[in-house]
JSON list of C-alpha atoms in Angstrom, two decimals:
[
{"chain": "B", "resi": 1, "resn": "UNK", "atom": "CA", "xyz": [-3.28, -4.50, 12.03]},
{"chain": "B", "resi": 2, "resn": "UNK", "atom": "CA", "xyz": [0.06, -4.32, 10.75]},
{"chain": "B", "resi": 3, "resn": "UNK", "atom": "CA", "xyz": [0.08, -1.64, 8.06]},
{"chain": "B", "resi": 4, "resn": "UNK", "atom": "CA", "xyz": [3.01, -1.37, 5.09]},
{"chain": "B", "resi": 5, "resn": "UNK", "atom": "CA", "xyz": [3.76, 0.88, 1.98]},
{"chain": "B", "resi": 6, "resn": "UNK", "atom": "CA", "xyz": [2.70, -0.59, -1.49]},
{"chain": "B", "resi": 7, "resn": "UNK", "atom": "CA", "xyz": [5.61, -2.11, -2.72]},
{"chain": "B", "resi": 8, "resn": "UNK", "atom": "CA", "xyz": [4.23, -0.46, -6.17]},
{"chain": "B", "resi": 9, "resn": "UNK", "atom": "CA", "xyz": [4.96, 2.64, -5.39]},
{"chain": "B", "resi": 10, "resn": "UNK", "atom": "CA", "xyz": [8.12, 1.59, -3.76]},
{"chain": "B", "resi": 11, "resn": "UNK", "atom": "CA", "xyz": [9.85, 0.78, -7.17]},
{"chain": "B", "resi": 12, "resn": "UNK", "atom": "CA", "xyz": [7.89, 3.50, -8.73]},
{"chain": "B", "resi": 13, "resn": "UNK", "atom": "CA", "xyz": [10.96, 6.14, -7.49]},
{"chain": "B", "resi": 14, "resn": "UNK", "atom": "CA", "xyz": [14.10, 5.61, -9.67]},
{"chain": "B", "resi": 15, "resn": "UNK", "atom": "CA", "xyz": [16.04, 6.47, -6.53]},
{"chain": "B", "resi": 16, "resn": "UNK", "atom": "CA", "xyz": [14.53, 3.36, -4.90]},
{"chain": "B", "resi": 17, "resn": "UNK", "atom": "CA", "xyz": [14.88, 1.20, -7.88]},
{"chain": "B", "resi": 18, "resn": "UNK", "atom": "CA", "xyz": [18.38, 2.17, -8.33]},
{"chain": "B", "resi": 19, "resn": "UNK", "atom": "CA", "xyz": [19.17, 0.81, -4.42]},
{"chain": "B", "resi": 20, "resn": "UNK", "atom": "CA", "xyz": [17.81, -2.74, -5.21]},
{"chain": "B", "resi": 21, "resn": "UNK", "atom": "CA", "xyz": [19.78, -2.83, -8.23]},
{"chain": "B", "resi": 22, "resn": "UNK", "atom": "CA", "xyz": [22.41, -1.86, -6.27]},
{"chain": "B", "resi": 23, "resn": "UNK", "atom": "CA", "xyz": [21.92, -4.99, -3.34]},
{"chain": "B", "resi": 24, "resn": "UNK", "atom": "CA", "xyz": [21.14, -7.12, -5.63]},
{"chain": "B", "resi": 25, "resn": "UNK", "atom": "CA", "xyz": [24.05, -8.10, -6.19]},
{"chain": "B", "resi": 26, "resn": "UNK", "atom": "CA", "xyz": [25.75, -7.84, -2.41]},
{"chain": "B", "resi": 27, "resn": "UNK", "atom": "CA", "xyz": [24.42, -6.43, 1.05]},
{"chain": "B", "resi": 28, "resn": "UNK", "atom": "CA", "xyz": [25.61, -3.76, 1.64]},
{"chain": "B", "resi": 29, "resn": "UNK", "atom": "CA", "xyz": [26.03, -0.56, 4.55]},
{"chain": "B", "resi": 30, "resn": "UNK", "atom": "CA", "xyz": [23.70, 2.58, 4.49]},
{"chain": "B", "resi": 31, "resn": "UNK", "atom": "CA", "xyz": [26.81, 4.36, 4.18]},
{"chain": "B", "resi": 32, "resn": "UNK", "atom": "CA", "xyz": [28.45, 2.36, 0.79]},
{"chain": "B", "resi": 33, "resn": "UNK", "atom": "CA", "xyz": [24.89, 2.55, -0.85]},
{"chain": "B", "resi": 34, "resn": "UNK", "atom": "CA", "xyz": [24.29, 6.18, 0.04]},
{"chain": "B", "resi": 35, "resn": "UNK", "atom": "CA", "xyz": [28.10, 7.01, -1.86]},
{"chain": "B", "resi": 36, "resn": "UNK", "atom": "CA", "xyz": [27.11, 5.94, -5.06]},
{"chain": "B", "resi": 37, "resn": "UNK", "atom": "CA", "xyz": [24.22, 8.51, -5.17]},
{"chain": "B", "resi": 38, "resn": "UNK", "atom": "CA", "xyz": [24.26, 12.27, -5.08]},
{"chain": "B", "resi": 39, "resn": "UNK", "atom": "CA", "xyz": [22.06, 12.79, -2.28]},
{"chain": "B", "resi": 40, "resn": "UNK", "atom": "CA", "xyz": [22.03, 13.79, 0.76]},
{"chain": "B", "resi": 41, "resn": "UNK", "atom": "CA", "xyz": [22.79, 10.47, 3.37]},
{"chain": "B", "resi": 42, "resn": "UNK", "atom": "CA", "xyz": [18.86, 11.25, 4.90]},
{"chain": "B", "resi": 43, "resn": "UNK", "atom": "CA", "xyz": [17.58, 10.82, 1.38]},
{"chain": "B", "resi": 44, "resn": "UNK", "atom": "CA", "xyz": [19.22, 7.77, 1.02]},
{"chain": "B", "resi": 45, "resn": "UNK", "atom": "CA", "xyz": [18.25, 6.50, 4.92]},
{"chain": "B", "resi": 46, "resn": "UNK", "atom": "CA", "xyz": [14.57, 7.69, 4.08]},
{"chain": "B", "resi": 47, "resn": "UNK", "atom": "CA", "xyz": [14.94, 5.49, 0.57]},
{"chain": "B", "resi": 48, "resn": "UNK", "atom": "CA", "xyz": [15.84, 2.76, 2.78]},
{"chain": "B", "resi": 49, "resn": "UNK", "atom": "CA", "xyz": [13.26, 2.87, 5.23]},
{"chain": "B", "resi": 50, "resn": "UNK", "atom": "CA", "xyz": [10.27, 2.66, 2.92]},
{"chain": "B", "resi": 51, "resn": "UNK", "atom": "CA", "xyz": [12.15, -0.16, 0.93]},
{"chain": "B", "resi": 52, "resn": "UNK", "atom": "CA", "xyz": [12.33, -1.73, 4.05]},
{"chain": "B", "resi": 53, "resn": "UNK", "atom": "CA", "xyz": [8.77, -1.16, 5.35]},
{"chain": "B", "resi": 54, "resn": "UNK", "atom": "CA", "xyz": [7.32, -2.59, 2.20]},
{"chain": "B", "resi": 55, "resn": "UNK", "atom": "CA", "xyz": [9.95, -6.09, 2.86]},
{"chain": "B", "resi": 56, "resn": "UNK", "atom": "CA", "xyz": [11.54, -5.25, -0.27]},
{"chain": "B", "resi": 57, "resn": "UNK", "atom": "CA", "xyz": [14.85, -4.55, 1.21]},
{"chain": "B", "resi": 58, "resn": "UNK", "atom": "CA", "xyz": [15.25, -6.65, 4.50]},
{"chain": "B", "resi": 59, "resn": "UNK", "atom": "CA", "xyz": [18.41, -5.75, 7.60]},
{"chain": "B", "resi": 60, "resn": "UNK", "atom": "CA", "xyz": [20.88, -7.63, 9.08]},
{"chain": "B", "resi": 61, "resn": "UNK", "atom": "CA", "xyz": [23.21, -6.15, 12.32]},
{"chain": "B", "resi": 62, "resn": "UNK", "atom": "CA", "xyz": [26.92, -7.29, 11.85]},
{"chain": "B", "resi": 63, "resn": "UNK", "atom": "CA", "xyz": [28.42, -5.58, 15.11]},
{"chain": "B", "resi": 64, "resn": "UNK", "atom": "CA", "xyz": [27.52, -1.76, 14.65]},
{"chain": "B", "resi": 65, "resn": "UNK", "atom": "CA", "xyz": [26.93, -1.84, 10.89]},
{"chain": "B", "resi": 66, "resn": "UNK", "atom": "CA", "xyz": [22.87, -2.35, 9.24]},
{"chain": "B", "resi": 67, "resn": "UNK", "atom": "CA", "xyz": [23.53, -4.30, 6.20]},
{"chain": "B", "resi": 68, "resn": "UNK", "atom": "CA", "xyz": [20.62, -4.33, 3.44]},
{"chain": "B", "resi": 69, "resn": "UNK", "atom": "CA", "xyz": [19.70, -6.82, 1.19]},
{"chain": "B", "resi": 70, "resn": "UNK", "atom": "CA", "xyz": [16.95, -8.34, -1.57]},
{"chain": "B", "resi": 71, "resn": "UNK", "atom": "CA", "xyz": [14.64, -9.95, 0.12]},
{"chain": "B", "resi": 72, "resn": "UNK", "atom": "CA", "xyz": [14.25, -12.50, -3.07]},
{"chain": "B", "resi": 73, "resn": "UNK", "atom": "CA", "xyz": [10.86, -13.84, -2.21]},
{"chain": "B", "resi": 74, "resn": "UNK", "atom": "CA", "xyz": [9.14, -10.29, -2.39]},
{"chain": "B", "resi": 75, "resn": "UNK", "atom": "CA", "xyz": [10.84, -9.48, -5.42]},
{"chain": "B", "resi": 76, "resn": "UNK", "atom": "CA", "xyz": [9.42, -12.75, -7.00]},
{"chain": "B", "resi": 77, "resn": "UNK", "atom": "CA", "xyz": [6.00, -12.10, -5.49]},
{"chain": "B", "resi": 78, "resn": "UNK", "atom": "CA", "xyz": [6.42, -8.52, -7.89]},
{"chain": "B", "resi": 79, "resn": "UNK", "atom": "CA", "xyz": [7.75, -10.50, -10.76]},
{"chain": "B", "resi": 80, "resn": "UNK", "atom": "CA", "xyz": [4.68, -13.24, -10.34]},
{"chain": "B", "resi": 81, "resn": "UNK", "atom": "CA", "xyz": [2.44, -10.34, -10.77]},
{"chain": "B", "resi": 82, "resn": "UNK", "atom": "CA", "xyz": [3.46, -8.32, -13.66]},
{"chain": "B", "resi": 83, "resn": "UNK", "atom": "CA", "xyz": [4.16, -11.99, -16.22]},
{"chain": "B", "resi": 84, "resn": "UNK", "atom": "CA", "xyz": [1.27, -12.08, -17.17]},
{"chain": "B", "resi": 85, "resn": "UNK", "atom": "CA", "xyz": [1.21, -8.05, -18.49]},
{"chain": "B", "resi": 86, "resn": "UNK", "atom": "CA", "xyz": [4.55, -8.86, -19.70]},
{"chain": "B", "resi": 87, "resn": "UNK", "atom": "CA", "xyz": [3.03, -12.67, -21.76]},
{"chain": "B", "resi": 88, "resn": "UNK", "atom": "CA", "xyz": [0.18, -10.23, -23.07]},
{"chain": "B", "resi": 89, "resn": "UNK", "atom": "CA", "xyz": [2.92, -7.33, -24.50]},
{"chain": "B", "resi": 90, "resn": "UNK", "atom": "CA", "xyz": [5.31, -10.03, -25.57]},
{"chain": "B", "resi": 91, "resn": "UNK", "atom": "CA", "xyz": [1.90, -11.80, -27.92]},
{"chain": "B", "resi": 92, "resn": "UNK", "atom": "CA", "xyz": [0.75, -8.44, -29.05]},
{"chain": "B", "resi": 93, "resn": "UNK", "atom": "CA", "xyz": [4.50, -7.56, -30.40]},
{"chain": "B", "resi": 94, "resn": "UNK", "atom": "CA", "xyz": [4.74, -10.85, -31.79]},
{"chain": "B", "resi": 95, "resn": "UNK", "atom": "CA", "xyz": [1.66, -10.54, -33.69]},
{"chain": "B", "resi": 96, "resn": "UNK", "atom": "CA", "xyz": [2.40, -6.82, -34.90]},
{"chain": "B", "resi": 97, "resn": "UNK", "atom": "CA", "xyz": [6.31, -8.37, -35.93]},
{"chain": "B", "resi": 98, "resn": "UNK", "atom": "CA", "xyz": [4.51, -11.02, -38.25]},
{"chain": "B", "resi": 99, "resn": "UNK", "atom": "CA", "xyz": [1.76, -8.27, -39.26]},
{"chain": "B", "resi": 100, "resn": "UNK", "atom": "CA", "xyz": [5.19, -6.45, -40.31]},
{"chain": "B", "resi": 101, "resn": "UNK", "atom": "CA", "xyz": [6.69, -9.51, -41.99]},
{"chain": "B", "resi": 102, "resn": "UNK", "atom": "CA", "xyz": [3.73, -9.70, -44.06]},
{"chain": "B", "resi": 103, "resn": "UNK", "atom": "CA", "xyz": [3.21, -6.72, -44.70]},
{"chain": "B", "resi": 104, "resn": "UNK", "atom": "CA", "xyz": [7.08, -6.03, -46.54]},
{"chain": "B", "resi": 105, "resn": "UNK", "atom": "CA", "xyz": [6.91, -9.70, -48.12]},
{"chain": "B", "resi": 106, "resn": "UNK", "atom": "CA", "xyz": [3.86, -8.45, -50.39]},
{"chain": "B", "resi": 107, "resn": "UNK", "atom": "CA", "xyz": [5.53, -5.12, -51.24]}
]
């Protein structure tokens, strides 16, 4: 049985989340994502590791150098997920904003 973190609490460390914003944009080295924190490099490798055991954050070898990047379709499997708590937020502050609207048009 193949066994992996929960990708919740993955993204649940600011640390973590701050990495994948990070790749998001461009694969990157251990080394160029662990200089744009204040951590020790470990940290950073250990931050990795877990990102990568839940297939948030997948490797590629180029020579001698791990690069890291999104790995889009578990990203959209999180995003799939949490629409429809984001639908039901977006209604109720809809329905409070035209409560509001109301509410200062009869004052």
């Amino acid at each position: 049985m193949n066994l992996r973190r929960d990708v919740f609490q993955a993204i649940a460390d600011p640390t973590r989340r701050a990495i994948l914003l990070l790749v998001a944009s461009q694969s990157m080295t251990a080394g160029a994502i662990a200089a744009n924190f204040d951590t020790a490099r470990p940290t950073v490798s250990k931050h990795l590791q877990i990102l990568t055991e839940c297939a948030l954050l997948q490797q590629t070898q180029n020579g001698r150098e791990v690069h890291y990047h999104i790995n889009a379709k578990e990203m959209k499997a999180i995003a799939d997920f949490i629409e429809p708590f984001r639908q039901m937020w977006d209604d109720r502050f809809n329905k409070l904003e035209s409560i509001m609207k109301n509410y200062q048009a009869k004052k």
